[in-house]
Structures are given as C-alpha cells and as structure tokens.
Coordinates of C-alpha atoms in Angstrom, one line a residue:
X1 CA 26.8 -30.3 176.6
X2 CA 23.5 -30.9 174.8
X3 CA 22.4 -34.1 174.2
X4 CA 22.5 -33.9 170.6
X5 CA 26.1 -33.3 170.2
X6 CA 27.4 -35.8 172.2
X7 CA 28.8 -39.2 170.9
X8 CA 28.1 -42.8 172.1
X9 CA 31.1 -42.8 174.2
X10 CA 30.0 -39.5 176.3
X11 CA 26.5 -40.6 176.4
X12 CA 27.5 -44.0 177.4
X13 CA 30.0 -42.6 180.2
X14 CA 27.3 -39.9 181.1
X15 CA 25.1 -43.1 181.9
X16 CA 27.8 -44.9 183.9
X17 CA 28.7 -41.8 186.2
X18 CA 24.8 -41.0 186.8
X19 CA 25.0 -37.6 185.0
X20 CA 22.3 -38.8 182.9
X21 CA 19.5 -41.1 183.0
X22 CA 18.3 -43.6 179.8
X23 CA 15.1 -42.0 180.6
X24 CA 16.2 -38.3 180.0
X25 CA 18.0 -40.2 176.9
X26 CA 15.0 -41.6 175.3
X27 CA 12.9 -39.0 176.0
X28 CA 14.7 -36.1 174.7
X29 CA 14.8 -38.1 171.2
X30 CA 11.1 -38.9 171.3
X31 CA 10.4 -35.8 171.8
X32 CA 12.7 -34.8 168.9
X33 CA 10.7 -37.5 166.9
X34 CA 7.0 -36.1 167.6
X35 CA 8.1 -32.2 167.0
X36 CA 10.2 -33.1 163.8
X37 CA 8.4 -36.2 162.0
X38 CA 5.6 -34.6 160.5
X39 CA 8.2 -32.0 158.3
X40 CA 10.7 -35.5 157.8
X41 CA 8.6 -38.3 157.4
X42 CA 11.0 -41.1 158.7
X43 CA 9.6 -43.5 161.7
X44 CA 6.9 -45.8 160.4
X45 CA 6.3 -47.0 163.4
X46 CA 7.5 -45.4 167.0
X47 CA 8.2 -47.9 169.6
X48 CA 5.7 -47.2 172.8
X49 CA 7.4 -49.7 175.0
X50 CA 10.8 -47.4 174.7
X51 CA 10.3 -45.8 178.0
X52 CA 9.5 -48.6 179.7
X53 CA 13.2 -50.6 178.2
X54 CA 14.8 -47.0 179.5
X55 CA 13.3 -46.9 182.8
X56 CA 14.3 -50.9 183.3
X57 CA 18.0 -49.9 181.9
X58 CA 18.1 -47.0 184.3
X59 CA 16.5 -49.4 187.5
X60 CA 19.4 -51.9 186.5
X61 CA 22.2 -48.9 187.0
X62 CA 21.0 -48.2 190.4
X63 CA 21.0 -51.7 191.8
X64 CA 24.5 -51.6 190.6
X65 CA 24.7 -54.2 187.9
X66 CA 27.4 -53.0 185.5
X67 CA 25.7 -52.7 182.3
X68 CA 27.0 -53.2 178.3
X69 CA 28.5 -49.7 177.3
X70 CA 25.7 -49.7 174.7
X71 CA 23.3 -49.8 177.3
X72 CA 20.2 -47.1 177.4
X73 CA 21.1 -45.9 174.2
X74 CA 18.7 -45.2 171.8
X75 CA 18.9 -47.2 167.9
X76 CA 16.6 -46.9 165.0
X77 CA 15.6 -49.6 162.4
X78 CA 15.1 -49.7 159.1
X79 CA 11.6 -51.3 158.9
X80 CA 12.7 -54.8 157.0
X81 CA 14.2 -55.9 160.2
X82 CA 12.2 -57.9 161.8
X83 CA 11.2 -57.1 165.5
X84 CA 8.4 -59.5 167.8
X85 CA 7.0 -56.2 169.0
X86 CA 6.7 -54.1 166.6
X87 CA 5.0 -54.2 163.0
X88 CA 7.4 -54.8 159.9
X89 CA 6.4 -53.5 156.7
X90 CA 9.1 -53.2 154.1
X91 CA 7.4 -49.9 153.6
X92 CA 4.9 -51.9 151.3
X93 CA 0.8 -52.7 151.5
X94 CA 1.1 -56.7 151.2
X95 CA 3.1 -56.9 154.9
X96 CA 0.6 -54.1 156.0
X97 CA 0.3 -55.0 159.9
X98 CA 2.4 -57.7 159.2
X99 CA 4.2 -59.0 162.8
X100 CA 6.9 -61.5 162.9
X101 CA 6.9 -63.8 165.8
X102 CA 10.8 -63.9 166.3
X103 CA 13.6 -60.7 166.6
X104 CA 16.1 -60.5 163.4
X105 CA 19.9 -61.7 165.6
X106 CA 20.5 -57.6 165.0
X107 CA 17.1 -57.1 167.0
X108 CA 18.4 -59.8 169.9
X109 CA 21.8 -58.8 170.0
X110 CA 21.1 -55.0 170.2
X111 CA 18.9 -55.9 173.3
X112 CA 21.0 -57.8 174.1
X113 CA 23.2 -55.0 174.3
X114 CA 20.4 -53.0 176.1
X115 CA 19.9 -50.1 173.6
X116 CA 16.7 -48.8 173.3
X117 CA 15.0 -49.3 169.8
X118 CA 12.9 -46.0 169.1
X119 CA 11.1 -47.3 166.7
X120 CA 11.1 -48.5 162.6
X121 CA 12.2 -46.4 159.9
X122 CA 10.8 -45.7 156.4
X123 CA 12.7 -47.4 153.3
X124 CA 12.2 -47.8 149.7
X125 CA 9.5 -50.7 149.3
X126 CA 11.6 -53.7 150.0
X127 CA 14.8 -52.1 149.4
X128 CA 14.1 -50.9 145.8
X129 CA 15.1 -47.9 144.4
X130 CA 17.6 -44.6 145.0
X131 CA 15.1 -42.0 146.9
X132 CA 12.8 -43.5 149.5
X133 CA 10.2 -42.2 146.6
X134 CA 8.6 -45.8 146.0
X135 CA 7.6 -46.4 149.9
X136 CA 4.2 -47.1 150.2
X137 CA 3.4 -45.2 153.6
X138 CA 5.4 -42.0 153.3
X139 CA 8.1 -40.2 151.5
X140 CA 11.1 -39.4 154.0
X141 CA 12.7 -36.2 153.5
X142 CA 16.2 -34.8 153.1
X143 CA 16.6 -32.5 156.4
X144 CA 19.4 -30.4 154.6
X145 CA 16.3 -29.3 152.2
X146 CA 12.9 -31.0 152.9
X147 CA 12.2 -30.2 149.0
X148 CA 15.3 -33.2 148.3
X149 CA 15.0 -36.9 148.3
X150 CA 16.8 -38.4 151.3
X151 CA 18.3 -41.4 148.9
X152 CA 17.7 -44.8 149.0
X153 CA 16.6 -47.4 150.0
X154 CA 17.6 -46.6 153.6
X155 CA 16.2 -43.0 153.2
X156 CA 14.5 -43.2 156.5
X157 CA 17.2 -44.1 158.7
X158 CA 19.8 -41.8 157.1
X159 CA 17.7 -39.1 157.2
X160 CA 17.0 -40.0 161.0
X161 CA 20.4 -39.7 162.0
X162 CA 21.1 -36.3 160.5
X163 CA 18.5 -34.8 161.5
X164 CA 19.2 -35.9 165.2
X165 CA 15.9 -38.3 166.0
X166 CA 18.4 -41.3 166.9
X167 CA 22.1 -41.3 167.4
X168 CA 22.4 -44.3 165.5
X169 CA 20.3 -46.6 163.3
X170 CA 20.5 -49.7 161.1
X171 CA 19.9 -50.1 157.4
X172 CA 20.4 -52.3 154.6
X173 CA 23.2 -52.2 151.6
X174 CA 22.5 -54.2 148.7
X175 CA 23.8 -51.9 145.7
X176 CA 24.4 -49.1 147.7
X177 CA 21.6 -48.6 150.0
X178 CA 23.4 -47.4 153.5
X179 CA 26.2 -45.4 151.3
X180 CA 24.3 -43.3 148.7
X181 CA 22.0 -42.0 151.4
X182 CA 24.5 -41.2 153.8
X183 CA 26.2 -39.5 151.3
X184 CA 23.0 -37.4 150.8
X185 CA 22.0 -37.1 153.7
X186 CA 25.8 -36.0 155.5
X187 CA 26.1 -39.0 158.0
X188 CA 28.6 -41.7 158.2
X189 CA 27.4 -45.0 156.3
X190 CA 29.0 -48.5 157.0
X191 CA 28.1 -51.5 155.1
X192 CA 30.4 -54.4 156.2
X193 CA 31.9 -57.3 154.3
X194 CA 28.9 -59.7 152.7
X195 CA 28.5 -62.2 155.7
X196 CA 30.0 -60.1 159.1
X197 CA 26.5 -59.0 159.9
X198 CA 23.6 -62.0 160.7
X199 CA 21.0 -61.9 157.9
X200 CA 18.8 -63.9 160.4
X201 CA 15.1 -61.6 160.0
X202 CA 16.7 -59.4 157.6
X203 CA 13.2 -59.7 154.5
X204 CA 15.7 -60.1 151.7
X205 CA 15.4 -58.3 148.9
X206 CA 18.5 -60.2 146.7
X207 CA 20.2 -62.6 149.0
X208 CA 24.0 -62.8 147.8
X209 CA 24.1 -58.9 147.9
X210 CA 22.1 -57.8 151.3
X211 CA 24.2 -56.7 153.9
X212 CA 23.0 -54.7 157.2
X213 CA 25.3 -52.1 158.5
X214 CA 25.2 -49.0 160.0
X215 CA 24.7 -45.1 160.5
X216 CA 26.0 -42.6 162.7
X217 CA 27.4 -39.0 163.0
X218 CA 31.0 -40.4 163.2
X219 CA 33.0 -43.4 162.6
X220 CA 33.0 -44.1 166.3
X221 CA 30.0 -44.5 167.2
X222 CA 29.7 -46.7 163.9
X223 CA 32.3 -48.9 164.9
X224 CA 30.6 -49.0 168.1
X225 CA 27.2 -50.1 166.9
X226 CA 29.1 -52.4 164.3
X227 CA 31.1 -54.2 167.7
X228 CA 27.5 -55.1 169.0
X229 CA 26.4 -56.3 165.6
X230 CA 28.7 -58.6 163.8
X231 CA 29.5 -62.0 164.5
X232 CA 29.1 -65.4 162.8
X233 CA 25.1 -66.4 163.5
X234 CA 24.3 -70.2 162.7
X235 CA 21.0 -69.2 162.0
X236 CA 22.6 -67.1 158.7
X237 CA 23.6 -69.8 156.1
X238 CA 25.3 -67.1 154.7
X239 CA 27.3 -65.8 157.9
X240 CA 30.9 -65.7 157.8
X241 CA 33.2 -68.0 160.5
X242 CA 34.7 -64.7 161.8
X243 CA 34.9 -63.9 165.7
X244 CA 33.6 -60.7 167.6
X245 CA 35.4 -58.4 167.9
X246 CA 36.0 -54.4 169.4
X247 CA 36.4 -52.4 166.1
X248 CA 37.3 -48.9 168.3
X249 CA 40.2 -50.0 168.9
X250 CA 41.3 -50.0 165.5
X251 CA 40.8 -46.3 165.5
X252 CA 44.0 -45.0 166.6
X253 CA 43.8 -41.8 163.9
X254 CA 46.8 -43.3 162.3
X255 CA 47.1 -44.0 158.6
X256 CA 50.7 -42.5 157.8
X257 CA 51.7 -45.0 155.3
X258 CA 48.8 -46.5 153.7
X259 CA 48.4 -46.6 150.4
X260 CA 44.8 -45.3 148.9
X261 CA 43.7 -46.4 145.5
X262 CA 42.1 -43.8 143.3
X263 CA 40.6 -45.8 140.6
X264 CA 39.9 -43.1 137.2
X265 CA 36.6 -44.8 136.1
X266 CA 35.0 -43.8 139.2
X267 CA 36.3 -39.8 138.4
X268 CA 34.9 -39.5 134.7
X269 CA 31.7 -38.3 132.8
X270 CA 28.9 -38.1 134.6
X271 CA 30.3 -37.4 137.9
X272 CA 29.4 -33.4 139.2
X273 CA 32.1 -31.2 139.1
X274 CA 31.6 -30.2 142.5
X275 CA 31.0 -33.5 144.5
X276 CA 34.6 -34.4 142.7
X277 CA 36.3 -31.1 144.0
X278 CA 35.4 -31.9 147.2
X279 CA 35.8 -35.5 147.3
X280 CA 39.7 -34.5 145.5
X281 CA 40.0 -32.2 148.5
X282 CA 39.4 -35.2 150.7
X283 CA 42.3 -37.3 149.2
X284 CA 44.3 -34.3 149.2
X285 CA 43.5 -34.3 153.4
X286 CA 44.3 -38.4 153.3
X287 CA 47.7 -37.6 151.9
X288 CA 48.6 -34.5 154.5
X289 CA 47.7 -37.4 157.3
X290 CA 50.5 -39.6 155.5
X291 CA 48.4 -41.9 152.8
X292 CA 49.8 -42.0 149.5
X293 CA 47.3 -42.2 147.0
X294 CA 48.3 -44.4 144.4
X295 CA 46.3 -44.1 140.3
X296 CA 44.3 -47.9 140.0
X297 CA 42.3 -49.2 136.9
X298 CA 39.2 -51.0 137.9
X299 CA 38.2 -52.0 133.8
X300 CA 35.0 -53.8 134.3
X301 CA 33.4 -51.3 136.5
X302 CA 31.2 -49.8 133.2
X303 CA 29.5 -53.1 133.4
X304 CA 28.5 -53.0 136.9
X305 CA 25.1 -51.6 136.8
X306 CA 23.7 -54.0 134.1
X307 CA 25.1 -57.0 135.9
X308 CA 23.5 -55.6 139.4
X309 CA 20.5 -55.2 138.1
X310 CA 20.4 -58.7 136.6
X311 CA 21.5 -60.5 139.4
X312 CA 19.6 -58.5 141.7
X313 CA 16.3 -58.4 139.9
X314 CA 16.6 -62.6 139.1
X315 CA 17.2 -63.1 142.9
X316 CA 14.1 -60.7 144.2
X317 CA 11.7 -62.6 141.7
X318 CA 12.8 -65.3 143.6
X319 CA 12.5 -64.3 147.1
X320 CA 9.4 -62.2 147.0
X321 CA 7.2 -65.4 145.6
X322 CA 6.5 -66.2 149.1
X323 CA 4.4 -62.7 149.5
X324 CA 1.1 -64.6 147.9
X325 CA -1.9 -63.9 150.6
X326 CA -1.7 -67.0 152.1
X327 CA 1.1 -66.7 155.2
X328 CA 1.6 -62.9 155.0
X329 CA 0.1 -59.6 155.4
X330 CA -1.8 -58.3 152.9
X331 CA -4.9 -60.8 151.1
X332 CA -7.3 -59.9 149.0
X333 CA -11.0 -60.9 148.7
X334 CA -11.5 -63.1 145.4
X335 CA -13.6 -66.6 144.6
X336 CA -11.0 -68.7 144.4
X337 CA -7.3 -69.0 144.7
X338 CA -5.8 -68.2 141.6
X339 CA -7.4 -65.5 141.7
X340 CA -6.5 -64.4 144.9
X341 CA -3.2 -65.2 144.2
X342 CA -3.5 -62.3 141.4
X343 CA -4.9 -60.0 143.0
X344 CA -3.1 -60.0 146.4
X345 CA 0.5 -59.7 144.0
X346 CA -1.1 -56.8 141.4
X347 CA -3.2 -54.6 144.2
X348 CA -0.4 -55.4 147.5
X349 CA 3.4 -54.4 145.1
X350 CA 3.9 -51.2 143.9
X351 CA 5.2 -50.1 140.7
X352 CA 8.8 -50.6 141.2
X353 CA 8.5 -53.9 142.7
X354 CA 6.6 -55.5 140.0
X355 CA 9.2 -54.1 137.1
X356 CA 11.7 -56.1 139.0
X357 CA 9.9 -58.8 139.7
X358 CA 9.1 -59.1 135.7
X359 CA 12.8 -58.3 134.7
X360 CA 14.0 -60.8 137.0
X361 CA 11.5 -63.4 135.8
X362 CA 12.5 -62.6 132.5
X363 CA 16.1 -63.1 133.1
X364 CA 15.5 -66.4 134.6
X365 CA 13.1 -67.6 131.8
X366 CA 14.1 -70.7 129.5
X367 CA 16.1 -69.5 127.0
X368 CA 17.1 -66.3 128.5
X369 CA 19.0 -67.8 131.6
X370 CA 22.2 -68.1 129.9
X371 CA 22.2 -65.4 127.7
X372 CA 21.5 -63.1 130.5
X373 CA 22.0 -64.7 134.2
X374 CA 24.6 -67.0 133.6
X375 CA 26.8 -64.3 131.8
X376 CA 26.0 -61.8 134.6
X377 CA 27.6 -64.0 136.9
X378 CA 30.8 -64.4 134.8
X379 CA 31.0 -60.8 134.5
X380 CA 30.5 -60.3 138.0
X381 CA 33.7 -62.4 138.7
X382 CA 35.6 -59.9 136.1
X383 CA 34.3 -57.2 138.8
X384 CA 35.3 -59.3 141.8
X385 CA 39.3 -59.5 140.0
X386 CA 39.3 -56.0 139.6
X387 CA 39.4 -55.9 143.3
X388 CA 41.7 -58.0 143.7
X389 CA 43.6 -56.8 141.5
X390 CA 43.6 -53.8 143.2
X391 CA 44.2 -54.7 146.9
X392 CA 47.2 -56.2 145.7
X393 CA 48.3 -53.1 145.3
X394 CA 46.9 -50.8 147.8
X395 CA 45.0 -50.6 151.3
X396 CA 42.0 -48.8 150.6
X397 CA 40.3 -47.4 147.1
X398 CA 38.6 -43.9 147.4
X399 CA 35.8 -42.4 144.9
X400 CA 32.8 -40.8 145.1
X401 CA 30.2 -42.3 146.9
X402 CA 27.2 -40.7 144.8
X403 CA 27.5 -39.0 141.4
X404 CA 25.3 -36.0 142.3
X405 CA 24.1 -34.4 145.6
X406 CA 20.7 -35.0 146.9
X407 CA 17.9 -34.6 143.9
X408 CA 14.3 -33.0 144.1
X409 CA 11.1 -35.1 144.3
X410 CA 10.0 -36.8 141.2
X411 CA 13.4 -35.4 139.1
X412 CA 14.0 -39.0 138.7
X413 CA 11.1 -41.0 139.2
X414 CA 9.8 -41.0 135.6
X415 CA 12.8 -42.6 134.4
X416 CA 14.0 -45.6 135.7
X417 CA 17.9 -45.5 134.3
X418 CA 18.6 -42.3 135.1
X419 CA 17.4 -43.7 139.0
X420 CA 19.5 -46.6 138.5
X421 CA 23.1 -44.7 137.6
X422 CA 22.3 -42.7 141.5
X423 CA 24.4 -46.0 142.4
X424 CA 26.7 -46.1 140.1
X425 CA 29.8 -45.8 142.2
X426 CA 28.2 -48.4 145.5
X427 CA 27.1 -51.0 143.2
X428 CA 30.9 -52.4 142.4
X429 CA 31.5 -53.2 146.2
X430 CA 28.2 -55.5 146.8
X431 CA 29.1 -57.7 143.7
X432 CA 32.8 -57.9 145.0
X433 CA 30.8 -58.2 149.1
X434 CA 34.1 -56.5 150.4
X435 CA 33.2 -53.7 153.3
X436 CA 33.0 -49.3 152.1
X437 CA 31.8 -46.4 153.8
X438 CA 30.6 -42.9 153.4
X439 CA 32.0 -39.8 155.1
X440 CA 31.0 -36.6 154.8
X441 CA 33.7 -34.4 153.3
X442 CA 31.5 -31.1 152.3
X443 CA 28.7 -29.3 150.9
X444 CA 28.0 -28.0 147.8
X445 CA 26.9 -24.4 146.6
X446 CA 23.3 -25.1 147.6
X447 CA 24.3 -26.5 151.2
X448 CA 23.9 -30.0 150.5
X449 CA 26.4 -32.6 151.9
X450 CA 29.0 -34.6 149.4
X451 CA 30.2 -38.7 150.4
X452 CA 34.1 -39.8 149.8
X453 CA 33.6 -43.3 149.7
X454 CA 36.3 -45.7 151.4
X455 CA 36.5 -49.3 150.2
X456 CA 38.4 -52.2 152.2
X457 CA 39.4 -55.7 151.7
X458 CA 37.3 -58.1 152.6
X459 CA 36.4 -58.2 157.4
X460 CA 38.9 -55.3 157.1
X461 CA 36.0 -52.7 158.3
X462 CA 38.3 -51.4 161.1
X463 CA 41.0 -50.2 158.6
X464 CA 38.5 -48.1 156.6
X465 CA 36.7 -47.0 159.8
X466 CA 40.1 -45.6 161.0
X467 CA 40.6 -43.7 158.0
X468 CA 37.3 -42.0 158.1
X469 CA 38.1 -41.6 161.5
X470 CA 41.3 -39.8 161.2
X471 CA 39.6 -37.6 158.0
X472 CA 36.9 -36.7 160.6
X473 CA 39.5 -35.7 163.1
X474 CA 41.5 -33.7 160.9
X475 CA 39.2 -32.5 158.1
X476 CA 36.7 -30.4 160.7
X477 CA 34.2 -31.1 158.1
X478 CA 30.6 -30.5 159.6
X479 CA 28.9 -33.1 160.3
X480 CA 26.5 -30.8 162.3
X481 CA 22.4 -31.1 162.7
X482 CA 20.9 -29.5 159.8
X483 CA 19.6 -25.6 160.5
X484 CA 16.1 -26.5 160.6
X485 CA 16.1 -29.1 163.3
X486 CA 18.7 -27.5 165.4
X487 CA 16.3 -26.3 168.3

C-alpha cells in the first residue's frame, strides 16, 4: 500500500512490525513537500532537523524500547504555534524571524509523543480572515483547483493535509478557522470544546474564542492526534479540569439511536443550493445508520456574526498591543520612541489586522463600551441558551459547515462583509465553546469538496467523532488526494 493512503493506525503498526522505517516516513513527505510547495504554497518554514528526530525514533525501535503509537509520524503546524526550533511568524512582517525560547504544551506533548514536526504552515496573518489571502509571506492554495482560496485562517494546514504533504496537522479555530477550510479543502476538521486543548504558546488572536484542534483525512486519525493533545495544562489559565483520555475508542461506528438536530436558520438564504443537497444527502445517510434527525430552532443565530466580530475584534486590540518593537520581531528605525512605536505597528500589520485592531478599539472606547461590548456579551449568552436549549433535546446538531464551496482569489478580498458571512455557520459554536467538526460529504459540479458540520455538547468530541466516523464508513464519500498531486 502506498504511503499516502494509509492511516495513522497502519502507518503506526507498519512502524511497530519493522515494515517501515520513520525515515522512509518522513522522507517520502518531504519529498512530497519540495515537488508540490512551489504550485501550493503551504510550509512557511520546513523543519531541517526532521530527519534527524526520524532517524533517533527509528534507532529507539531497534534497541527495542516500545515507543508511543504516535511515534515517527510526521505532524504539521500552523505557524502561531510556538516551537524553540523553529521561527514563528503568524504569517505577519512584525514577528519576522521571530523565535520563541519555549515549545507551545501541543509542541511538547507531540514530542513527547515522538511525531515528527515537518515543518510550520502558512495561515491568515494572526488568524484573521476566511482565505489565507491576508498572509504576509505567501498565498496557500486550494489543491482541488490551485486558482481557489484554501479558506481560512488555517488555509495552510488544511490545504497540507489534502493535498498529502502531512498526514495530520494542527490549526487554530476561533470563528471557524479549522472547519471552514476543511470544508474547502475536503479533509476532516476538529475544533474541541473551548479549554480541552492547552493554549500554552498558542499567539492568541481573541482569547475566550481560540481553540487548537486538528486535521486529518478521517476521523481516526483525528481522534488520534486529539488523544495526544488534550488535557488540562496549568500553564493554560483557561484549561479545562478534564482528564486524558483515548477518544478511538469511542468510535465504535454506532449511532443507531441518536438524535441529530437540524436547526432551519442554518438551511436558509444565502446557503448554495448545492452544498445543501449534499449536505441533506448526508443527513439522509445519518438516518439510514439509525439517527433520527429531529427540526431545532436556534433564534439568535442571525446575530452571531455581529457579536463575533465585536468580541473578537475588542479582544485582538487587546492582545496584539504587546507587538510594539520593543520585545518582538519586527522594529523599525525612528528618532525616538513614539515614533518607533508608530512606525513598527503601521509598516509591520497588514491591512486586515489594523481594521480590527481599530474596530476593536473603537468598541472598547469610552462611551462605546456598553453600547457595543457590553451588549455583545449579553447577546452572546442568548447564543450560548440556544444551545442549550437544543442539547436538551438532541445529541448532535448538523448544518453546513460553509455557505459556498471554495472561492477564487480576490472574489472576496475587496469587501470585507461579504469575507465575514464565509463563517457564518462556524461562528455560533466558538461563542457557545462547545466542540464541531467538518466532514467531507461531496463535491460539487466543478469538483470542489462540500463540509456537513457536526456540533456536540460541551468535552463530548468522541460522540461527534463517532458520527463522522460511521458517515465516513458508510458514505464512501472520497476523501481521496486531489488529481494533481496524486503522483
């Protein structure tokens, strides 16, 4: 079997019984990486140690230490993870050669682990925007059709994954950003429950929504990934008391009896005809497994989008004050500080960056912080009851994870609204923090791959991973390598 089609469980038992070395792993996705990456555009930065971790993964095998299943495995990042041995960017020019001197807990734990990180993976300039178009360095491409955005913000690493340059990689969710490019892109997107995953080294972007989470060709090899991940960190304020656990074994492919939410907001205007026949088709497969799908009312959810992009703006004005010249990256020369100041902020953020840094400054402004924040956050409760509301009746709610299929270049970069309804459907969960996925579950007329999104109760990722599990089983839906990168 070639490399490329096999899972993390065959590669990791293709390790184990000596069929394959983490060498032969590695390299075979490296070399993927250097034929590929000029046409995609996704690693930033390509790890050059990654042999080297192989070939001391492979040496540990033949002394006969029995190593983590995960071990030897190649992983990606998404480049606002922080790594001591590699440069982190955010994909913007003020952390230009910018090196932490610690590893995010994700970075420890998956050495921990012993996978192999290939390298760091292109994004949306600290996590803003729907299309990996406002990265400073490079504009990742949508292997399905090179002339299509990937999505955003975690473009890089979605796009990664499908086109077969890792097996798995991490990215970061904070209205949406591991969903809507999965759903673009045609690989399985996880973000957990707000507080599963450490946010230790994750360069936050809006702190009460930021999750990291995962991709992968299957639910599997998420839950995998996700196993190796998650766990309360007391470096993370913001961590969750919940204890590791093995999320495959959850997946046991049966769901006869639950009952799926199908909430009619998320199936009116706006959404493409032909990402909701195929995501209908999908809840017409959940039911032939044995779900009943039950009609829900989520009333607030019209609302979302303003209130995201309040809270989420207000909270990035905040955090991205530190980037000044003076402990990070990027400085620029000027007589005295202020100045510098100034001019490091205006010449090191790009456009979208400083339009939320303004409306967020704005929103938290004397005389605007009630008007605007203060009833943001009440609204965002509303949200938060609708899903309440909703679990109280059901196991899982399923919807569209993106309104559209993957767009062209620059269709949506001159207007910033228009960019800002691509997460319309994603935004809901990261104001609630419960845990949702995308799964493929088809293409459209022009080949391009459609999400079904599966939202879960709050820590219940294993339930919605064994739903997308089952679909995958069941559905045959393709989640193959796209034509162009088959070779």
């Amino acid at each position: 079997m070639s490399i490329l089609n096999m899972t993390l469980k065959e590669m990791s038992a293709a390790l184990r019984d000596k069929k394959l070395s983490s060498k032969e792993l590695v390299s075979f996705y490296l070399n993927r990486i250097q034929k590929y990456d000029g046409n995609l555009q996704a690693f930033l930065h390509v790890n050059e140690n990654a042999l080297k971790q192989a070939e001391e993964a492979d040496a540990r095998r033949a002394k006969g230490e029995v190593l983590p299943s995960l071990a030897g495995i190649p992983v990606a990042l998404k480049d606002l993870i922080v790594t001591d041995d590699m440069p982190t960017t955010c994909s913007s020019r003020i952390l230009k050669g910018f090196r932490a001197p610690y590893n995010a807990t994700v970075t420890e734990l998956l050495k921990k682990e012993g996978m192999v990180i290939l390298g760091k993976l292109s994004m949306d300039e600290f996590a803003m925007g729907s299309s990996n178009e406002t990265s400073y360095y490079k504009q990742t491409r949508n292997p399905w059709d090179l002339s299509r955005v990937p999505g955003g913000s975690s473009g890089g690493s979605a796009a990664s994954v499908a086109a077969g340059f890792t097996p798995v990689a991490l990215g970061s969710d904070t209205g949406g950003s591991i969903r809507q490019p999965a759903s673009l892109c045609g690989v399985v997107g996880l973000k957990p429950t707000y507080g599963t995953v450490s946010r230790f080294g994750l360069i936050a972007f809006a702190s009460s929504l930021d999750q990291i989470g995962t991709f992968s060709r299957n639910a599997e090899d998420g839950a995998m990934v996700l196993s190796a991940i998650a766990g309360h960190d007391p470096k993370d304020s913001t961590s969750a008391p919940v204890a590791k656990k093995d999320y495959t074994a959850e997946l046991t492919g049966d769901i006869k009896g639950l009952k799926i939410g199908i909430p009619t907001e998320f199936f009116a205007e706006g959404l493409d005809p032909v990402v909701k026949a195929k995501v209908e088709a999908g809840i017409a497969k959940l039911k032939e497994l044995g779900c009943e799908p039950v009609e829900i009312s989520m009333p607030h959810t019209d609302y979302a989008v303003s209130v995201y992009y309040i809270i989420a703006t207000a909270e990035a004005s905040s955090n991205l004050a530190r980037f000044d010249g003076v402990k990070y990256g990027y400085r620029a020369e000027s007589e005295n500080l202020y100045d510098m100041y100034t001019a490091t902020r205006s010449e090191g953020f790009g456009a979208e960056v400083k339009r939320r840094i303004m409306l967020g400054t704005y929103v938290l402004s004397a005389g605007y912080y009630d008007a605007y924040y203060i009833k943001a956050q009440k609204v965002r409760t509303l949200i938060k009851q609708d899903f309440e509301k909703a679990f109280g009746k059901v196991d899982a709610v399923i919807c569209p994870t993106s309104p559209s299929t993957a767009f062209k270049f620059g269709e949506k970069s001159s207007n910033p609204l228009e960019m800002y309804l691509s997460d319309i459907y994603t935004i809901s969960l990261n104001l609630y923090g419960g845990c949702g996925l995308s799964v493929p579950c088809g293409f459209d007329d022009k080949g391009l791959p459609v999400g079904m999104q599966i939202l879960g109760r709050y820590f219940e990722e294993g339930k919605i991973m064994n739903i997308a599990h089952a679909y995958q089983q069941a559905s045959g839906v393709s989640t193959d390598i796209p034509e162009g990168f088959k070779e």
